[in-house]
mmCIF file of C-alpha atoms in Angstrom:
data_model
loop_
_atom_site.group_PDB
_atom_site.id
_atom_site.type_symbol
_atom_site.label_atom_id
_atom_site.label_comp_id
_atom_site.label_asym_id
_atom_site.label_seq_id
_atom_site.Cartn_x
_atom_site.Cartn_y
_atom_site.Cartn_z
ATOM 1 C CA UNK A 1 -33.906 -124.429 158.177
ATOM 2 C CA UNK A 2 -30.918 -122.728 159.947
ATOM 3 C CA UNK A 3 -31.652 -118.748 160.588
ATOM 4 C CA UNK A 4 -30.157 -116.115 163.026
ATOM 5 C CA UNK A 5 -31.967 -113.826 165.266
ATOM 6 C CA UNK A 6 -30.621 -110.475 165.197
ATOM 7 C CA UNK A 7 -32.518 -108.532 167.123
ATOM 8 C CA UNK A 8 -35.224 -109.210 169.920
ATOM 9 C CA UNK A 9 -38.446 -107.500 168.515
ATOM 10 C CA UNK A 10 -41.962 -107.592 170.569
ATOM 11 C CA UNK A 11 -44.516 -108.933 168.054
ATOM 12 C CA UNK A 12 -46.713 -105.986 169.578
ATOM 13 C CA UNK A 13 -44.548 -103.580 168.658
ATOM 14 C CA UNK A 14 -42.749 -104.773 165.813
ATOM 15 C CA UNK A 15 -42.143 -101.402 163.988
ATOM 16 C CA UNK A 16 -41.180 -99.504 166.660
ATOM 17 C CA UNK A 17 -39.009 -102.028 168.004
ATOM 18 C CA UNK A 18 -37.733 -102.655 164.751
ATOM 19 C CA UNK A 19 -36.451 -98.939 164.196
ATOM 20 C CA UNK A 20 -34.955 -98.761 167.711
ATOM 21 C CA UNK A 21 -32.533 -101.021 166.784
ATOM 22 C CA UNK A 22 -32.118 -99.317 163.608
ATOM 23 C CA UNK A 23 -31.116 -96.209 165.947
ATOM 24 C CA UNK A 24 -34.086 -94.269 164.734
ATOM 25 C CA UNK A 25 -33.996 -91.941 167.481
ATOM 26 C CA UNK A 26 -37.644 -89.876 166.826
ATOM 27 C CA UNK A 27 -40.038 -92.985 165.838
ATOM 28 C CA UNK A 28 -42.690 -90.885 165.270
ATOM 29 C CA UNK A 29 -41.201 -88.156 163.235
ATOM 30 C CA UNK A 30 -39.649 -90.771 161.356
ATOM 31 C CA UNK A 31 -42.762 -92.474 160.622
ATOM 32 C CA UNK A 32 -44.876 -89.054 160.324
ATOM 33 C CA UNK A 33 -42.274 -86.649 158.755
ATOM 34 C CA UNK A 34 -43.511 -83.018 157.930
ATOM 35 C CA UNK A 35 -41.436 -79.568 156.962
ATOM 36 C CA UNK A 36 -39.381 -79.771 160.144
ATOM 37 C CA UNK A 37 -37.711 -82.318 158.284
ATOM 38 C CA UNK A 38 -36.448 -80.376 155.510
ATOM 39 C CA UNK A 39 -32.421 -79.005 155.844
ATOM 40 C CA UNK A 40 -31.700 -75.617 155.525
ATOM 41 C CA UNK A 41 -30.767 -74.298 152.156
ATOM 42 C CA UNK A 42 -28.458 -72.536 152.765
ATOM 43 C CA UNK A 43 -26.435 -75.259 154.090
ATOM 44 C CA UNK A 44 -25.462 -75.905 150.699
ATOM 45 C CA UNK A 45 -22.255 -74.259 149.444
ATOM 46 C CA UNK A 46 -23.047 -72.042 146.599
ATOM 47 C CA UNK A 47 -26.527 -70.980 147.153
ATOM 48 C CA UNK A 48 -26.100 -66.946 147.228
ATOM 49 C CA UNK A 49 -23.661 -67.277 144.352
ATOM 50 C CA UNK A 50 -25.968 -69.383 142.394
ATOM 51 C CA UNK A 51 -29.062 -67.213 143.115
ATOM 52 C CA UNK A 52 -26.912 -63.658 142.245
ATOM 53 C CA UNK A 53 -25.584 -65.869 138.504
ATOM 54 C CA UNK A 54 -29.383 -66.495 137.851
ATOM 55 C CA UNK A 55 -30.396 -63.231 138.991
ATOM 56 C CA UNK A 56 -28.120 -61.830 136.373
ATOM 57 C CA UNK A 57 -28.596 -63.956 133.319
ATOM 58 C CA UNK A 58 -32.222 -63.515 133.562
ATOM 59 C CA UNK A 59 -31.835 -59.159 133.787
ATOM 60 C CA UNK A 60 -29.407 -59.100 131.266
ATOM 61 C CA UNK A 61 -31.778 -61.660 128.691
ATOM 62 C CA UNK A 62 -29.354 -64.178 128.112
ATOM 63 C CA UNK A 63 -29.826 -67.408 126.339
ATOM 64 C CA UNK A 64 -30.111 -70.151 129.080
ATOM 65 C CA UNK A 65 -29.419 -73.369 128.375
ATOM 66 C CA UNK A 66 -30.972 -76.209 130.240
ATOM 67 C CA UNK A 67 -28.963 -79.307 130.112
ATOM 68 C CA UNK A 68 -31.397 -82.785 130.569
ATOM 69 C CA UNK A 69 -29.442 -85.521 132.085
ATOM 70 C CA UNK A 70 -30.385 -88.801 131.291
ATOM 71 C CA UNK A 71 -32.339 -90.466 133.290
ATOM 72 C CA UNK A 72 -35.639 -89.723 135.359
ATOM 73 C CA UNK A 73 -33.807 -87.120 137.899
ATOM 74 C CA UNK A 74 -32.480 -85.688 134.658
ATOM 75 C CA UNK A 75 -35.987 -84.935 133.301
ATOM 76 C CA UNK A 76 -37.619 -84.043 136.338
ATOM 77 C CA UNK A 77 -34.787 -81.566 137.496
ATOM 78 C CA UNK A 78 -34.931 -79.836 134.491
ATOM 79 C CA UNK A 79 -39.119 -80.069 134.231
ATOM 80 C CA UNK A 80 -38.800 -77.753 137.636
ATOM 81 C CA UNK A 81 -36.492 -75.458 135.607
ATOM 82 C CA UNK A 82 -39.655 -75.359 132.983
ATOM 83 C CA UNK A 83 -42.203 -74.810 135.239
ATOM 84 C CA UNK A 84 -39.962 -72.157 137.115
ATOM 85 C CA UNK A 85 -39.036 -70.159 133.190
ATOM 86 C CA UNK A 86 -42.445 -70.666 132.208
ATOM 87 C CA UNK A 87 -43.893 -68.883 135.325
ATOM 88 C CA UNK A 88 -41.975 -66.003 135.474
ATOM 89 C CA UNK A 89 -42.291 -66.010 131.336
ATOM 90 C CA UNK A 90 -38.830 -66.056 130.515
ATOM 91 C CA UNK A 91 -38.407 -67.742 127.158
ATOM 92 C CA UNK A 92 -34.943 -67.161 126.185
ATOM 93 C CA UNK A 93 -34.599 -70.486 126.557
ATOM 94 C CA UNK A 94 -33.086 -73.829 125.193
ATOM 95 C CA UNK A 95 -33.720 -77.082 126.311
ATOM 96 C CA UNK A 96 -30.922 -79.282 125.583
ATOM 97 C CA UNK A 97 -31.092 -83.458 125.177
ATOM 98 C CA UNK A 98 -28.078 -85.668 124.515
ATOM 99 C CA UNK A 99 -28.288 -87.262 120.969
ATOM 100 C CA UNK A 100 -27.743 -90.413 122.423
ATOM 101 C CA UNK A 101 -27.643 -92.012 126.650
ATOM 102 C CA UNK A 102 -25.080 -90.202 128.064
ATOM 103 C CA UNK A 103 -24.430 -88.460 131.328
ATOM 104 C CA UNK A 104 -22.846 -84.822 131.869
ATOM 105 C CA UNK A 105 -21.626 -81.771 129.270
ATOM 106 C CA UNK A 106 -21.176 -83.170 125.907
ATOM 107 C CA UNK A 107 -19.232 -80.174 124.486
ATOM 108 C CA UNK A 108 -20.361 -80.635 120.389
ATOM 109 C CA UNK A 109 -24.242 -80.675 121.889
ATOM 110 C CA UNK A 110 -23.800 -76.867 123.606
ATOM 111 C CA UNK A 111 -25.110 -74.121 121.188
ATOM 112 C CA UNK A 112 -22.676 -71.352 120.624
ATOM 113 C CA UNK A 113 -25.776 -69.295 120.915
ATOM 114 C CA UNK A 114 -25.946 -70.197 125.105
ATOM 115 C CA UNK A 115 -24.560 -67.620 127.441
ATOM 116 C CA UNK A 116 -25.834 -69.538 130.831
ATOM 117 C CA UNK A 117 -25.835 -72.849 130.840
ATOM 118 C CA UNK A 118 -27.620 -74.663 134.068
ATOM 119 C CA UNK A 119 -27.052 -78.460 134.195
ATOM 120 C CA UNK A 120 -29.654 -79.926 136.859
ATOM 121 C CA UNK A 121 -28.428 -83.537 138.329
ATOM 122 C CA UNK A 122 -24.878 -83.629 136.494
ATOM 123 C CA UNK A 123 -21.588 -81.974 135.347
ATOM 124 C CA UNK A 124 -19.890 -81.466 139.107
ATOM 125 C CA UNK A 125 -16.962 -82.999 137.365
ATOM 126 C CA UNK A 126 -16.769 -82.333 134.164
ATOM 127 C CA UNK A 127 -13.678 -79.839 134.887
ATOM 128 C CA UNK A 128 -12.193 -79.939 131.356
ATOM 129 C CA UNK A 129 -15.575 -78.909 129.738
ATOM 130 C CA UNK A 130 -15.905 -76.254 132.299
ATOM 131 C CA UNK A 131 -12.648 -74.773 131.351
ATOM 132 C CA UNK A 132 -13.681 -74.854 127.496
ATOM 133 C CA UNK A 133 -17.088 -73.508 128.086
ATOM 134 C CA UNK A 134 -15.537 -70.688 130.421
ATOM 135 C CA UNK A 135 -13.498 -69.879 127.744
ATOM 136 C CA UNK A 136 -16.286 -69.485 125.321
ATOM 137 C CA UNK A 137 -17.650 -66.600 127.921
ATOM 138 C CA UNK A 138 -20.079 -69.258 128.683
ATOM 139 C CA UNK A 139 -21.272 -69.093 132.909
ATOM 140 C CA UNK A 140 -22.442 -72.785 134.308
ATOM 141 C CA UNK A 141 -24.895 -73.002 137.199
ATOM 142 C CA UNK A 142 -24.247 -76.863 138.239
ATOM 143 C CA UNK A 143 -26.970 -78.101 140.406
ATOM 144 C CA UNK A 144 -26.035 -81.623 141.521
ATOM 145 C CA UNK A 145 -25.675 -84.238 143.663
ATOM 146 C CA UNK A 146 -22.720 -86.698 142.500
ATOM 147 C CA UNK A 147 -19.609 -87.637 144.008
ATOM 148 C CA UNK A 148 -16.728 -85.048 142.682
ATOM 149 C CA UNK A 149 -13.958 -87.397 141.323
ATOM 150 C CA UNK A 150 -11.340 -85.247 143.036
ATOM 151 C CA UNK A 151 -13.556 -84.483 145.647
ATOM 152 C CA UNK A 152 -13.998 -80.791 144.716
ATOM 153 C CA UNK A 153 -15.767 -78.324 142.134
ATOM 154 C CA UNK A 154 -13.199 -75.183 141.337
ATOM 155 C CA UNK A 155 -15.659 -72.538 141.368
ATOM 156 C CA UNK A 156 -13.881 -70.107 139.324
ATOM 157 C CA UNK A 157 -14.926 -72.247 136.786
ATOM 158 C CA UNK A 158 -18.556 -73.181 137.654
ATOM 159 C CA UNK A 159 -20.470 -72.444 140.241
ATOM 160 C CA UNK A 160 -21.651 -76.080 141.957
ATOM 161 C CA UNK A 161 -24.285 -76.479 144.342
ATOM 162 C CA UNK A 162 -23.984 -80.325 145.764
ATOM 163 C CA UNK A 163 -25.045 -81.419 149.044
ATOM 164 C CA UNK A 164 -21.887 -83.924 148.573
ATOM 165 C CA UNK A 165 -19.299 -81.028 148.492
ATOM 166 C CA UNK A 166 -21.286 -79.020 151.183
ATOM 167 C CA UNK A 167 -19.832 -79.703 154.840
ATOM 168 C CA UNK A 168 -22.997 -79.159 156.621
ATOM 169 C CA UNK A 169 -25.088 -80.319 154.412
ATOM 170 C CA UNK A 170 -26.224 -83.410 156.210
ATOM 171 C CA UNK A 171 -28.580 -85.422 154.028
ATOM 172 C CA UNK A 172 -26.001 -86.947 151.199
ATOM 173 C CA UNK A 173 -28.774 -88.727 149.250
ATOM 174 C CA UNK A 174 -30.880 -86.095 147.998
ATOM 175 C CA UNK A 175 -30.961 -86.223 144.586
ATOM 176 C CA UNK A 176 -30.412 -83.606 141.578
ATOM 177 C CA UNK A 177 -34.250 -83.159 141.707
ATOM 178 C CA UNK A 178 -34.161 -82.306 144.962
ATOM 179 C CA UNK A 179 -31.189 -79.845 145.037
ATOM 180 C CA UNK A 180 -32.949 -78.232 141.855
ATOM 181 C CA UNK A 181 -36.332 -78.032 144.043
ATOM 182 C CA UNK A 182 -34.199 -76.336 147.175
ATOM 183 C CA UNK A 183 -32.334 -73.801 144.727
ATOM 184 C CA UNK A 184 -35.355 -72.821 143.171
ATOM 185 C CA UNK A 185 -37.937 -72.432 146.170
ATOM 186 C CA UNK A 186 -34.816 -70.018 148.036
ATOM 187 C CA UNK A 187 -34.817 -67.804 144.769
ATOM 188 C CA UNK A 188 -38.436 -67.415 144.546
ATOM 189 C CA UNK A 189 -38.684 -66.913 148.349
ATOM 190 C CA UNK A 190 -35.349 -63.929 147.821
ATOM 191 C CA UNK A 191 -36.687 -62.214 144.628
ATOM 192 C CA UNK A 192 -40.449 -62.291 145.408
ATOM 193 C CA UNK A 193 -41.874 -64.535 143.177
ATOM 194 C CA UNK A 194 -45.044 -65.976 143.637
ATOM 195 C CA UNK A 195 -44.322 -69.556 142.832
ATOM 196 C CA UNK A 196 -45.648 -72.048 145.078
ATOM 197 C CA UNK A 197 -42.832 -74.712 144.601
ATOM 198 C CA UNK A 198 -44.136 -77.151 147.163
ATOM 199 C CA UNK A 199 -46.683 -77.940 144.312
ATOM 200 C CA UNK A 200 -44.026 -79.986 142.427
ATOM 201 C CA UNK A 201 -43.055 -82.338 145.386
ATOM 202 C CA UNK A 202 -44.583 -84.697 143.399
ATOM 203 C CA UNK A 203 -41.835 -84.830 141.037
ATOM 204 C CA UNK A 204 -39.155 -84.228 143.603
ATOM 205 C CA UNK A 205 -40.628 -87.546 145.463
ATOM 206 C CA UNK A 206 -40.610 -89.659 142.092
ATOM 207 C CA UNK A 207 -37.319 -88.508 141.308
ATOM 208 C CA UNK A 208 -35.407 -89.617 145.081
ATOM 209 C CA UNK A 209 -37.096 -93.038 144.344
ATOM 210 C CA UNK A 210 -35.562 -93.503 140.703
ATOM 211 C CA UNK A 211 -32.433 -92.514 141.756
ATOM 212 C CA UNK A 212 -32.665 -94.720 144.333
ATOM 213 C CA UNK A 213 -31.801 -92.809 147.418
ATOM 214 C CA UNK A 214 -31.766 -93.811 150.845
ATOM 215 C CA UNK A 215 -35.637 -93.560 151.999
ATOM 216 C CA UNK A 216 -34.072 -93.862 155.543
ATOM 217 C CA UNK A 217 -33.145 -89.370 155.986
ATOM 218 C CA UNK A 218 -35.663 -87.371 157.206
ATOM 219 C CA UNK A 219 -35.620 -84.917 154.615
ATOM 220 C CA UNK A 220 -36.207 -87.747 151.756
ATOM 221 C CA UNK A 221 -39.333 -89.297 153.712
ATOM 222 C CA UNK A 222 -40.875 -85.828 154.191
ATOM 223 C CA UNK A 223 -40.285 -84.991 150.240
ATOM 224 C CA UNK A 224 -41.532 -88.825 149.053
ATOM 225 C CA UNK A 225 -44.499 -88.998 151.791
ATOM 226 C CA UNK A 226 -45.696 -85.379 150.628
ATOM 227 C CA UNK A 227 -45.295 -85.652 147.359
ATOM 228 C CA UNK A 228 -46.639 -89.319 146.804
ATOM 229 C CA UNK A 229 -49.774 -88.318 148.651
ATOM 230 C CA UNK A 230 -50.822 -85.744 145.878
ATOM 231 C CA UNK A 231 -49.444 -86.325 142.532
ATOM 232 C CA UNK A 232 -50.691 -83.625 140.870
ATOM 233 C CA UNK A 233 -48.297 -83.469 137.626
ATOM 234 C CA UNK A 234 -50.640 -84.726 134.735
ATOM 235 C CA UNK A 235 -48.973 -87.073 133.113
ATOM 236 C CA UNK A 236 -47.433 -89.092 136.334
ATOM 237 C CA UNK A 237 -51.340 -89.137 137.482
ATOM 238 C CA UNK A 238 -52.338 -90.715 134.557
ATOM 239 C CA UNK A 239 -49.320 -93.175 134.289
ATOM 240 C CA UNK A 240 -50.642 -93.622 138.072
ATOM 241 C CA UNK A 241 -54.357 -94.502 137.023
ATOM 242 C CA UNK A 242 -53.156 -96.277 133.934
ATOM 243 C CA UNK A 243 -51.192 -98.667 136.460
ATOM 244 C CA UNK A 244 -54.374 -98.733 138.871
ATOM 245 C CA UNK A 245 -54.517 -102.767 138.989
ATOM 246 C CA UNK A 246 -50.530 -103.378 139.669
ATOM 247 C CA UNK A 247 -50.365 -100.286 142.160
ATOM 248 C CA UNK A 248 -53.946 -100.625 143.609
ATOM 249 C CA UNK A 249 -54.200 -97.283 145.404
ATOM 250 C CA UNK A 250 -54.507 -94.069 143.982
ATOM 251 C CA UNK A 251 -51.407 -93.037 146.315
ATOM 252 C CA UNK A 252 -48.713 -95.490 145.342
ATOM 253 C CA UNK A 253 -45.582 -96.270 147.691
ATOM 254 C CA UNK A 254 -42.174 -96.012 146.984
ATOM 255 C CA UNK A 255 -42.042 -99.620 145.378
ATOM 256 C CA UNK A 256 -45.035 -98.788 143.211
ATOM 257 C CA UNK A 257 -42.653 -96.092 141.968
ATOM 258 C CA UNK A 258 -40.142 -98.031 141.677
ATOM 259 C CA UNK A 259 -41.794 -101.254 140.033
ATOM 260 C CA UNK A 260 -44.589 -99.180 137.622
ATOM 261 C CA UNK A 261 -43.582 -95.692 136.975
ATOM 262 C CA UNK A 262 -40.304 -95.032 136.661
ATOM 263 C CA UNK A 263 -39.377 -98.237 134.424
ATOM 264 C CA UNK A 264 -41.644 -95.921 131.769
ATOM 265 C CA UNK A 265 -39.416 -93.160 131.905
ATOM 266 C CA UNK A 266 -35.939 -95.706 131.727
ATOM 267 C CA UNK A 267 -37.404 -97.026 128.680
ATOM 268 C CA UNK A 268 -37.436 -93.875 126.621
ATOM 269 C CA UNK A 269 -34.480 -92.627 127.940
ATOM 270 C CA UNK A 270 -32.381 -95.908 127.198
ATOM 271 C CA UNK A 271 -34.638 -97.616 123.780
ATOM 272 C CA UNK A 272 -35.909 -94.140 122.720
ATOM 273 C CA UNK A 273 -34.662 -91.337 119.836
ATOM 274 C CA UNK A 274 -33.773 -87.973 120.914
ATOM 275 C CA UNK A 275 -37.728 -86.837 119.403
ATOM 276 C CA UNK A 276 -38.962 -89.525 121.868
ATOM 277 C CA UNK A 277 -37.349 -88.177 124.536
ATOM 278 C CA UNK A 278 -38.165 -84.640 123.464
ATOM 279 C CA UNK A 279 -41.905 -85.823 123.258
ATOM 280 C CA UNK A 280 -41.352 -87.392 126.913
ATOM 281 C CA UNK A 281 -40.398 -83.961 128.458
ATOM 282 C CA UNK A 282 -43.175 -82.231 127.015
ATOM 283 C CA UNK A 283 -45.484 -84.720 128.219
ATOM 284 C CA UNK A 284 -44.239 -83.936 131.976
ATOM 285 C CA UNK A 285 -44.262 -80.502 131.536
ATOM 286 C CA UNK A 286 -47.849 -80.255 129.066
ATOM 287 C CA UNK A 287 -49.197 -83.286 129.457
ATOM 288 C CA UNK A 288 -52.944 -81.707 128.376
ATOM 289 C CA UNK A 289 -52.385 -80.293 125.430
ATOM 290 C CA UNK A 290 -53.907 -82.069 122.275
ATOM 291 C CA UNK A 291 -51.763 -82.752 119.334
ATOM 292 C CA UNK A 292 -51.774 -85.234 116.251
ATOM 293 C CA UNK A 293 -53.064 -88.840 116.535
ATOM 294 C CA UNK A 294 -50.435 -91.206 116.378
ATOM 295 C CA UNK A 295 -52.613 -94.471 117.015
ATOM 296 C CA UNK A 296 -52.433 -97.329 114.389
ATOM 297 C CA UNK A 297 -55.425 -97.021 112.194
ATOM 298 C CA UNK A 298 -55.893 -93.160 113.303
ATOM 299 C CA UNK A 299 -57.518 -90.731 110.501
ATOM 300 C CA UNK A 300 -55.820 -87.807 109.072
ATOM 301 C CA UNK A 301 -57.665 -85.494 111.345
ATOM 302 C CA UNK A 302 -57.683 -87.554 114.578
ATOM 303 C CA UNK A 303 -56.390 -85.762 117.904
ATOM 304 C CA UNK A 304 -55.537 -87.143 121.159
ATOM 305 C CA UNK A 305 -54.072 -85.742 124.875
ATOM 306 C CA UNK A 306 -50.171 -85.588 124.873
ATOM 307 C CA UNK A 307 -50.030 -87.517 127.892
ATOM 308 C CA UNK A 308 -52.017 -90.476 126.811
ATOM 309 C CA UNK A 309 -49.955 -90.536 123.757
ATOM 310 C CA UNK A 310 -46.584 -90.575 125.752
ATOM 311 C CA UNK A 311 -47.798 -93.571 128.104
ATOM 312 C CA UNK A 312 -48.454 -95.584 124.852
ATOM 313 C CA UNK A 313 -44.617 -94.189 123.522
ATOM 314 C CA UNK A 314 -43.510 -95.431 127.440
ATOM 315 C CA UNK A 315 -45.108 -98.860 126.590
ATOM 316 C CA UNK A 316 -43.941 -99.854 123.585
ATOM 317 C CA UNK A 317 -40.578 -98.573 124.210
ATOM 318 C CA UNK A 318 -40.781 -101.417 127.376
ATOM 319 C CA UNK A 319 -41.745 -104.169 125.510
ATOM 320 C CA UNK A 320 -38.615 -103.265 123.129
ATOM 321 C CA UNK A 321 -36.670 -103.195 126.012
ATOM 322 C CA UNK A 322 -37.659 -106.497 127.641
ATOM 323 C CA UNK A 323 -37.026 -108.461 124.403
ATOM 324 C CA UNK A 324 -33.145 -106.636 124.201
ATOM 325 C CA UNK A 325 -32.614 -107.025 127.244
ATOM 326 C CA UNK A 326 -33.263 -111.170 127.400
ATOM 327 C CA UNK A 327 -31.221 -111.378 124.018
ATOM 328 C CA UNK A 328 -28.474 -109.975 125.792
ATOM 329 C CA UNK A 329 -28.634 -111.951 129.156
ATOM 330 C CA UNK A 330 -28.869 -115.052 126.827
ATOM 331 C CA UNK A 331 -25.886 -114.528 125.407
ATOM 332 C CA UNK A 332 -23.967 -113.260 128.434
ATOM 333 C CA UNK A 333 -25.196 -116.703 130.159
ATOM 334 C CA UNK A 334 -24.335 -118.748 127.272
ATOM 335 C CA UNK A 335 -20.624 -117.434 127.352
ATOM 336 C CA UNK A 336 -20.449 -117.769 130.988
ATOM 337 C CA UNK A 337 -21.160 -121.705 131.042
ATOM 338 C CA UNK A 338 -18.870 -122.136 127.923
ATOM 339 C CA UNK A 339 -16.464 -120.320 129.372
ATOM 340 C CA UNK A 340 -16.925 -122.230 132.774
ATOM 341 C CA UNK A 341 -17.144 -119.136 135.321
ATOM 342 C CA UNK A 342 -20.952 -120.368 136.229
ATOM 343 C CA UNK A 343 -19.804 -120.571 139.894
ATOM 344 C CA UNK A 344 -18.077 -117.730 140.318
ATOM 345 C CA UNK A 345 -19.147 -115.545 143.352
ATOM 346 C CA UNK A 346 -19.467 -112.430 140.820
ATOM 347 C CA UNK A 347 -20.607 -113.417 137.793
ATOM 348 C CA UNK A 348 -19.358 -111.604 134.944
ATOM 349 C CA UNK A 349 -20.972 -110.972 131.867
ATOM 350 C CA UNK A 350 -18.061 -109.953 128.931
ATOM 351 C CA UNK A 351 -19.190 -108.803 125.479
ATOM 352 C CA UNK A 352 -17.212 -107.330 122.254
ATOM 353 C CA UNK A 353 -17.725 -104.850 119.696
ATOM 354 C CA UNK A 354 -18.624 -107.873 117.473
ATOM 355 C CA UNK A 355 -21.762 -108.811 119.955
ATOM 356 C CA UNK A 356 -23.856 -105.153 118.580
ATOM 357 C CA UNK A 357 -24.922 -104.703 122.206
ATOM 358 C CA UNK A 358 -26.878 -101.935 123.247
ATOM 359 C CA UNK A 359 -24.506 -100.396 125.816
ATOM 360 C CA UNK A 360 -27.607 -98.272 127.432
ATOM 361 C CA UNK A 361 -29.426 -101.957 128.511
ATOM 362 C CA UNK A 362 -25.700 -103.274 130.715
ATOM 363 C CA UNK A 363 -27.403 -102.369 133.729
ATOM 364 C CA UNK A 364 -30.306 -104.439 133.028
ATOM 365 C CA UNK A 365 -28.575 -107.088 131.690
ATOM 366 C CA UNK A 366 -26.512 -107.179 134.516
ATOM 367 C CA UNK A 367 -29.869 -107.697 136.834
ATOM 368 C CA UNK A 368 -30.928 -110.419 134.878
ATOM 369 C CA UNK A 369 -27.661 -112.094 135.359
ATOM 370 C CA UNK A 370 -27.648 -111.404 138.898
ATOM 371 C CA UNK A 371 -31.222 -112.953 139.089
ATOM 372 C CA UNK A 372 -30.765 -115.915 137.279
ATOM 373 C CA UNK A 373 -27.568 -116.693 139.293
ATOM 374 C CA UNK A 374 -28.405 -115.332 142.251
ATOM 375 C CA UNK A 375 -25.244 -113.669 143.030
ATOM 376 C CA UNK A 376 -23.451 -110.083 142.324
ATOM 377 C CA UNK A 377 -23.104 -109.711 138.553
ATOM 378 C CA UNK A 378 -20.912 -107.381 136.091
ATOM 379 C CA UNK A 379 -21.540 -106.364 132.405
ATOM 380 C CA UNK A 380 -18.648 -104.925 131.119
ATOM 381 C CA UNK A 381 -17.333 -103.898 127.461
ATOM 382 C CA UNK A 382 -13.718 -104.291 126.189
ATOM 383 C CA UNK A 383 -12.474 -101.173 125.243
ATOM 384 C CA UNK A 384 -9.525 -101.742 122.793
ATOM 385 C CA UNK A 385 -8.243 -98.404 122.576
ATOM 386 C CA UNK A 386 -7.110 -97.900 126.154
ATOM 387 C CA UNK A 387 -7.510 -101.765 127.315
ATOM 388 C CA UNK A 388 -10.113 -101.230 129.973
ATOM 389 C CA UNK A 389 -13.319 -102.761 130.620
ATOM 390 C CA UNK A 390 -16.483 -100.998 131.817
ATOM 391 C CA UNK A 391 -19.730 -101.852 132.103
ATOM 392 C CA UNK A 392 -22.202 -101.991 134.672
ATOM 393 C CA UNK A 393 -23.124 -103.862 137.903
ATOM 394 C CA UNK A 394 -25.956 -104.939 140.080
ATOM 395 C CA UNK A 395 -25.754 -106.459 143.525
ATOM 396 C CA UNK A 396 -28.222 -109.759 144.486
ATOM 397 C CA UNK A 397 -29.729 -108.793 147.947
ATOM 398 C CA UNK A 398 -27.199 -107.899 149.839
ATOM 399 C CA UNK A 399 -25.020 -110.393 149.347
ATOM 400 C CA UNK A 400 -21.970 -107.692 149.283
ATOM 401 C CA UNK A 401 -23.016 -105.404 152.019
ATOM 402 C CA UNK A 402 -21.414 -102.444 149.825
ATOM 403 C CA UNK A 403 -20.911 -103.511 145.942
ATOM 404 C CA UNK A 404 -19.753 -100.125 145.454
ATOM 405 C CA UNK A 405 -17.530 -100.062 148.445
ATOM 406 C CA UNK A 406 -16.151 -103.721 147.518
ATOM 407 C CA UNK A 407 -15.742 -103.091 143.926
ATOM 408 C CA UNK A 408 -13.447 -99.597 145.186
ATOM 409 C CA UNK A 409 -11.479 -101.413 147.626
ATOM 410 C CA UNK A 410 -10.686 -104.595 145.774
ATOM 411 C CA UNK A 411 -7.913 -102.455 143.731
ATOM 412 C CA UNK A 412 -9.183 -104.180 140.445
ATOM 413 C CA UNK A 413 -11.419 -100.654 139.435
ATOM 414 C CA UNK A 414 -10.290 -97.566 138.437
ATOM 415 C CA UNK A 415 -13.306 -95.850 139.703
ATOM 416 C CA UNK A 416 -16.871 -97.480 140.831
ATOM 417 C CA UNK A 417 -19.926 -95.008 141.149
ATOM 418 C CA UNK A 418 -23.457 -95.004 141.866
#
């Protein structure tokens, strides 16, 4: 076996020596993060404007819409808003679910009754939608972490609070739930609302891991460390208990969350109906309520706890998802072999409308191809209208150090994000 020794590491001080080689300055703080690791919320641009805009909407009794983006980060950031509005007993709220898996503002899904729209984990680059909604006198508060397509967001159309657009904010790896958490925590402080937002750090931690954020930043390490060792949310607490055999502890690691918790949410997002997504959201926000039973063979008057019902719903969706993604991967693999592209350094699985493939599963299919061929993989769909290919990509280990950057710099892609 040939190998290259990158670092000279003493086996007696393996962790500290490795962290030193990785340029970690304060090793003790890195290993034992605490609240000093939180960045100043006012390093986020537009915090004051955001607080004032939400305060005005509440004081005016406006109908507030909350757009639930289609992933774990979107669901959990919206859950934080649910808990906030529930605490202040403001019920002129409407949660907006996408009819099918998509991201950002879909104009025909925004009710005309809305006067103020909050977009957690989404909509930074929805410039055209911002302008159209503004023409309808709908104000927008965007609590996001995604990069802006043109590098900035027009403030005259929307109040955007985004770590990517905030020069002073160092942690560019905080997710949408983290941005929403920091905003609501500061709002409560400024408005003298006695809501302890820190009790929702479990949701922040799960979202950071679920959105595959970098865990080497001190702020992320603090949130994940605090959140995972104190999971209070009834739904997630039950989910950890159900996965106890695989996790092996009541305190899951980030790896446990990534492999055994997040897939349950993602399966509903990818495979579930709009009603099933609403059901999951209700389980996250009100998991302990009693609901009519949906168990196989139940009697008409049987009931069960919502969180248990939702976990079963997630498990069923995961089973459907596994069958479907395997079917897709087999179809694409056969096509790759038949066309003689199995030796390419980046595997590309192409599919067309006639294949009737669920586009929500292209990321998982790319993962299966990357594993099967042991190299980076793309799964792309041909759009006949604009003569373009689009889809999902997955690296294989560190075969390409930064796959997104590699694809962006290749000159072959209009846009690579993620």
